[in-house]
């Protein structure tokens, strides 16, 4: 047990800090072009795809180095790179499961963000039960013909390419008939519509596919093995977010404290109100506790250990905590917390944030609520923890019963 | 950076787990708590034989020279078995005060006896006003020739009846931190103690009355008026040690709950099949994992900078006390009626958590302290 950073880590941190202090844009990046230019700067400095193999343009950086960079970025509130899904898992999936031709064609442009990727997974009737997806891909000569609808596609409006889960055999049990494809988002028959969220913004899209021709060489891995590919988390970028989220939670906490010096409660600064202080104290201690759990996970990753289903414990923990803290922030701010436009600068979360965007109290309050829904809802995480970590008996579910009944019937017949 | 245990540490943990599983299974625990002393002298001697009492003290004083992480591992196992013992009072409370406040001569006088099991000790900190800041110490010590006379009252002193030595912080001046630590012997004239029967029977707390107790001048631990810093260290150690015990007890509550959910059948199926039960167990694991991270971060931090030691202890005591109490409550709910019976063992582990929660500073107090520290460092950052 040694929670000190090594001298090498400290030296690396100093170098990274100096770079971000010198290079981080002084104002909010308003346009996509500005964001792309910043991405390229990060890429050239070696801060994009840090965990990727060197052979594919990465740095093979240790989880700790990734964590340090992410932490230092959060510290100065530096904008992140674009193409997060591509860098986070689509690229690594292609490196492991793609053909040589696919690797040559796609991988480098993921890191440079010359091609933006999106993920075509969820459907209106396939959320938590993703394997029940209905989008179909039917073989037709050297193509597949794809029909269906996807939803909650982040970056859907900008993406050049998508990674698509579609059903290629509906005569077998649902997990066994799914394949994994690369979809060119400019293909005829692909229609992308923005999906406006409760925050007012539209970072997601709905994607409609009507008789879309997908070349057979765009299949990733084996036919009908797509579910298993999608289930293996292949991220190289694993150290990154664990401590960065703590740093950004802390940045928000410090801003809240500043605001509490201006905000009044019963004629006195809110910061002097014992009830406000009690809430601030809870936010602080729980955030600090999250840092300790993050260090523990990071230390496992540093030793090359796999996280497995216990990453569900982490996801459940930090998302539920985030939601609780946003509730406390709203309790402290009262009606001021609900003002999206027209809030005095001294009460704002970020001075130059616009209405309906990240950096306003309202947006963060609402967006936190998405975190306990996306990437496996809290309830799904609890099932995983209960069954795969604690070893409680697996649920008797209608879909499993139907499979068992069908198998029994087949045996009889 | 490594947030895990090395082979030696895992060996200590496993040895402690085996020892208490053998020496203090719940049938034995039930017998011990029925006795007036509330602990087993035989177990105390065996603990000394395997070196538990000397674990955190330097080898020159007969100890093992290990750190707070190793101590926390042993305390976690004691919590897991809800061991009734003057160990915490002797090693964590008195031992930390002597290590932090005693002169070399005093360490040489007391620590070897603690390490070999001959001496038991405790610390009488709290008074009627449960207040862990310097102003909480109001018991008066007045000069009397070469020595001192102590007058006043102490509360919630663990295993005071068993202690050969009682370390007593007393007020020796007007300044807020003018506090001196005295080593008072069991049986001193004018010292009386009254047992408190509390919810957790694996602990024994006493109310001590000092009615002109005379203490020799050489029984001042460290220097006159300089007792607060050592007391602060002892309090921090107590808070983190209490967390380790709660963590062990919470793990036991969770393990018992998972086992029960697998075998208890209602509506023709194990109750663990119901999401209502499964999700409760998953939430308990989240609290246990948070408690683990907070406890061992804090245990490590006790050997790091003072700032980290303070913040680590404060965050741990606040979050572990609440998290483990929630685990205890859910474990009872999960067990249902059987868990509410005296004959079922669950309540011993629940009550150990309930006992440690407010002791050595309640979560609100520690959270407030963590906030003060965070705000002060934010200001320092703003100035720099």
XYZ file of N, CA and C in Angstrom, chain A residues 1-6 9 64 253-254 257 261 271 276-278 280-286 288-293 295-300 302-303 305 312-313 316-317 378-383 385-387 389-396, chain B residues 1-6 9 69 251 254 258 261-262 269-270 272-273 275 277-279 281-283 285-286 289-294 296-298 300 304 308 311-312 314-316 318-319 322 364 366-368 370-372 374-375 377-379 381:
354
model
N 0.846 -1.191 0.000
C 0.000 0.000 0.000
C 0.881 1.241 0.000
N 0.875 1.953 -1.100
C 1.667 3.174 -1.174
C 0.953 4.112 -2.127
N 0.351 5.147 -1.590
C -0.466 6.018 -2.425
C 0.283 7.270 -2.865
N 1.581 7.258 -2.689
C 2.373 8.369 -3.211
C 2.587 8.187 -4.709
N 2.577 9.305 -5.420
C 2.957 9.245 -6.816
C 4.473 9.072 -6.895
N 4.946 8.314 -7.874
C 6.390 8.130 -8.022
C 7.000 9.438 -8.546
N 6.084 9.888 -12.062
C 4.710 10.364 -12.260
C 4.613 11.862 -11.972
N -1.810 5.161 -15.423
C -1.509 6.307 -14.568
C -1.219 7.554 -15.390
N -17.467 21.930 -7.222
C -17.645 22.194 -5.795
C -17.045 23.557 -5.419
N -15.814 23.824 -5.891
C -15.171 25.094 -5.537
C -15.961 26.282 -6.103
N -18.875 26.872 -3.913
C -18.466 27.582 -2.691
C -18.366 29.089 -2.974
N -20.750 32.456 -1.442
C -20.343 33.704 -0.784
C -21.225 34.868 -1.232
N -22.843 30.785 2.596
C -21.718 29.997 3.088
C -21.701 29.964 4.621
N -26.582 24.921 4.763
C -25.844 24.925 3.491
C -24.488 24.247 3.690
N -23.829 24.595 4.777
C -22.504 24.001 5.039
C -22.596 22.485 5.180
N -23.676 22.038 5.791
C -23.847 20.595 5.961
C -23.947 19.906 4.598
N -22.722 21.163 1.714
C -21.401 21.286 1.085
C -20.451 20.224 1.639
N -20.535 20.010 2.948
C -19.640 19.043 3.587
C -19.913 17.638 3.060
N -21.170 17.344 2.808
C -21.513 16.017 2.285
C -20.974 15.856 0.851
N -21.152 16.893 0.044
C -20.642 16.820 -1.335
C -19.128 16.605 -1.305
N -18.446 17.370 -0.454
C -16.987 17.279 -0.416
C -16.511 15.887 0.024
N -17.052 15.390 1.132
C -16.524 14.122 1.664
C -16.817 12.965 0.720
N -17.990 12.983 0.101
C -18.308 11.872 -0.807
C -17.461 11.940 -2.075
N -14.432 13.161 -2.191
C -13.100 12.721 -1.769
C -13.069 11.180 -1.659
N -14.135 10.606 -1.121
C -14.242 9.141 -1.047
C -14.185 8.528 -2.455
N -14.806 9.221 -3.415
C -14.775 8.731 -4.796
C -13.340 8.753 -5.342
N -12.555 9.741 -4.896
C -11.152 9.780 -5.318
C -10.418 8.533 -4.812
N -10.713 8.140 -3.579
C -10.027 6.961 -3.028
C -10.423 5.694 -3.800
N -11.720 5.564 -4.107
C -12.126 4.378 -4.876
C -11.475 4.419 -6.266
N -8.515 5.756 -7.027
C -7.111 5.373 -6.895
C -6.982 3.851 -6.817
N -7.940 3.237 -6.142
C -7.892 1.781 -5.997
C -8.068 1.100 -7.358
N -8.999 1.610 -8.159
C -9.237 1.033 -9.483
C -8.016 1.275 -10.375
N -7.510 2.509 -10.324
C -6.356 2.856 -11.141
C -5.172 1.957 -10.801
N -5.008 1.688 -9.524
C -3.894 0.849 -9.105
C -4.058 -0.584 -9.619
N -5.285 -1.062 -9.703
C -5.518 -2.389 -10.300
C -5.147 -2.379 -11.775
N -3.088 -0.402 -13.270
C -1.635 -0.270 -13.399
C -0.955 -1.623 -13.331
N -1.512 -2.525 -12.561
C -0.914 -3.850 -12.428
C -1.447 -4.823 -13.467
N -4.480 -5.740 -13.962
C -5.627 -6.568 -13.571
C -6.855 -6.127 -14.344
N -19.154 -2.536 -12.542
C -20.548 -2.145 -12.299
C -20.694 -1.450 -10.949
N -19.898 -1.861 -9.967
C -19.948 -1.227 -8.650
C -19.529 0.236 -8.800
N -22.276 2.270 -10.844
C -23.440 2.520 -9.993
C -23.101 3.585 -8.952
N -21.938 3.462 -8.365
C -21.524 4.360 -7.293
C -21.401 5.810 -7.772
N -28.926 1.893 -13.591
C -28.570 1.482 -12.218
C -29.190 0.131 -11.877
N -30.390 -0.100 -12.375
C -31.072 -1.359 -12.043
C -30.369 -2.542 -12.725
N -29.925 -2.326 -13.970
C -29.171 -3.379 -14.658
C -27.849 -3.626 -13.920
N -27.185 -2.539 -13.503
C -25.921 -2.706 -12.757
C -26.144 -3.508 -11.487
N -27.268 -3.249 -10.817
C -27.544 -3.987 -9.568
C -27.789 -5.465 -9.854
N -28.432 -5.761 -10.970
C -28.578 -7.172 -11.343
C -27.211 -7.813 -11.556
N -24.278 -6.872 -10.393
C -23.549 -6.995 -9.119
C -24.120 -8.159 -8.308
N -25.443 -8.213 -8.227
C -26.076 -9.265 -7.432
C -25.726 -10.649 -7.949
N -25.765 -10.810 -9.279
C -25.583 -12.147 -9.839
C -24.120 -12.497 -10.082
N -21.214 -10.665 -9.148
C -20.217 -10.360 -8.117
C -20.571 -11.084 -6.822
N -21.817 -10.982 -6.402
C -22.203 -11.598 -5.122
C -22.654 -13.053 -5.272
N -22.923 -13.481 -6.492
C -23.265 -14.883 -6.715
C -24.685 -15.267 -6.324
N -25.581 -14.295 -6.332
C -26.985 -14.631 -6.061
C -27.579 -15.339 -7.281
N -28.635 -16.123 -7.068
C -29.169 -16.898 -8.202
C -29.651 -16.007 -9.338
N -29.471 -16.502 -10.577
C -29.875 -15.729 -11.756
C -31.386 -15.702 -11.871
N -31.853 -14.540 -12.299
C -33.284 -14.326 -12.434
C -33.958 -15.361 -13.319
N -35.197 -15.713 -12.970
C -36.048 -16.451 -13.891
C -36.726 -15.394 -14.742
N 2.613 3.990 -7.100
C 1.330 3.983 -6.371
C 0.751 2.581 -6.380
N 0.384 2.120 -5.229
C -0.287 0.828 -5.160
C -1.318 0.829 -4.042
N -2.585 0.701 -4.410
C -3.669 0.680 -3.431
C -4.094 -0.775 -3.230
N -3.235 -1.505 -2.574
C -3.549 -2.907 -2.320
C -2.618 -3.379 -1.228
N -2.665 -4.655 -0.920
C -1.869 -5.166 0.189
C -0.749 -6.061 -0.326
N 0.415 -5.994 0.330
C 1.500 -6.898 -0.054
C 1.321 -8.254 0.646
N 1.204 -8.202 4.421
C -0.049 -7.654 4.947
C -1.187 -8.659 4.813
N -1.650 0.603 8.448
C -2.396 -0.249 7.516
C -2.502 -1.665 8.094
N -18.791 -6.113 6.316
C -18.534 -7.242 5.404
C -19.245 -8.493 5.922
N -22.888 -8.292 5.200
C -23.160 -8.539 3.782
C -23.032 -10.029 3.458
N -25.990 -12.391 1.970
C -25.917 -13.083 0.675
C -26.162 -14.581 0.883
N -29.803 -15.111 1.555
C -30.645 -14.900 0.368
C -30.585 -16.086 -0.592
N -29.489 -16.858 -0.503
C -29.373 -18.041 -1.372
C -30.184 -19.223 -0.852
N -39.133 -20.117 -4.001
C -37.838 -19.806 -4.624
C -36.935 -19.107 -3.611
N -35.605 -19.185 -3.821
C -34.707 -18.443 -2.917
C -35.016 -16.949 -3.007
N -33.152 -14.544 -2.863
C -32.122 -13.843 -3.649
C -32.481 -13.715 -5.115
N -33.490 -14.461 -5.560
C -33.968 -14.337 -6.940
C -34.773 -13.060 -7.141
N -35.590 -9.274 -7.299
C -34.766 -8.074 -7.484
C -34.799 -7.182 -6.249
N -34.543 -7.988 -3.311
C -33.486 -8.467 -2.412
C -32.116 -8.305 -3.067
N -32.045 -8.713 -4.326
C -30.765 -8.660 -5.053
C -30.231 -7.231 -5.105
N -31.118 -6.285 -5.377
C -30.678 -4.896 -5.499
C -30.223 -4.334 -4.151
N -28.813 -6.081 -1.840
C -27.471 -6.650 -1.618
C -26.426 -5.903 -2.451
N -26.787 -5.539 -3.692
C -25.843 -4.806 -4.546
C -25.525 -3.439 -3.943
N -26.538 -2.776 -3.407
C -26.316 -1.470 -2.769
C -25.408 -1.621 -1.546
N -23.042 -3.789 -1.221
C -21.660 -3.960 -1.690
C -21.034 -2.606 -2.049
N -21.820 -1.724 -2.678
C -21.293 -0.395 -3.016
C -20.831 0.315 -1.738
N -17.605 -1.308 -0.440
C -16.418 -0.967 -1.236
C -15.975 0.469 -0.981
N -16.935 1.380 -0.854
C -16.581 2.761 -0.501
C -15.907 2.799 0.862
N -16.440 2.019 1.797
C -15.878 1.994 3.149
C -14.462 1.425 3.119
N -14.238 0.422 2.276
C -12.902 -0.154 2.163
C -11.908 0.911 1.670
N -12.299 1.605 0.582
C -11.386 2.608 0.006
C -11.103 3.714 1.021
N -12.144 4.175 1.709
C -11.965 5.284 2.660
C -11.122 4.841 3.857
N -8.868 2.352 4.140
C -7.449 2.074 3.900
C -6.708 3.287 3.353
N -7.434 4.177 2.666
C -6.771 5.438 2.315
C -6.379 6.148 3.616
N -7.341 6.215 4.537
C -7.093 6.925 5.797
C -6.002 6.226 6.603
N -3.488 4.489 5.449
C -2.217 4.848 4.818
C -1.855 6.298 5.142
N 1.328 9.562 6.329
C 1.720 10.528 5.292
C 1.774 11.934 5.917
N -2.891 15.153 4.917
C -3.560 13.953 4.405
C -4.116 13.101 5.535
N -7.414 14.864 6.650
C -8.510 14.747 5.687
C -8.944 13.285 5.549
N -7.965 12.397 5.506
C -8.289 10.978 5.364
C -9.149 10.481 6.513
N -11.031 12.271 8.543
C -12.333 12.939 8.571
C -13.283 12.337 7.530
N -12.768 12.174 6.313
C -13.612 11.620 5.247
C -14.025 10.192 5.606
N -13.076 9.421 6.116
C -13.375 8.026 6.431
C -14.432 7.935 7.537
N -16.637 9.989 8.517
C -17.953 10.461 8.087
C -18.623 9.453 7.159
N -17.891 8.990 6.153
C -18.550 8.152 5.146
C -18.682 6.699 5.605
N -21.630 6.156 8.196
C -22.965 6.153 7.587
C -23.159 4.979 6.650
N -21.348 13.921 11.356
C -21.553 15.350 11.103
C -20.334 16.163 11.520
N -17.174 15.176 11.857
C -16.015 14.939 10.983
C -16.214 15.560 9.606
N -17.475 15.511 9.122
C -17.748 16.117 7.809
C -17.504 17.618 7.867
N -17.938 18.216 8.984
C -17.727 19.661 9.131
C -16.233 19.972 9.129
N -13.858 18.183 7.692
C -13.344 17.989 6.329
C -13.642 19.220 5.479
N -14.848 19.775 5.661
C -15.216 20.969 4.883
C -14.305 22.143 5.237
N -14.085 22.363 6.543
C -13.190 23.446 6.968
C -11.846 23.323 6.264
N -11.129 21.662 3.513
C -11.240 21.844 2.059
C -11.336 23.329 1.729
N -12.120 24.083 2.509
C -12.281 25.514 2.242
C -10.975 26.252 2.491
N -7.967 25.019 2.153
C -7.010 24.746 1.083
C -7.456 25.430 -0.206
N -8.778 25.608 -0.393
C -9.261 26.348 -1.565
C -8.803 27.798 -1.482
N -8.873 28.370 -0.278
C -8.419 29.753 -0.091
C -6.923 29.870 -0.333
N -5.187 28.008 -2.232
C -4.975 27.891 -3.666
C -5.255 29.221 -4.357
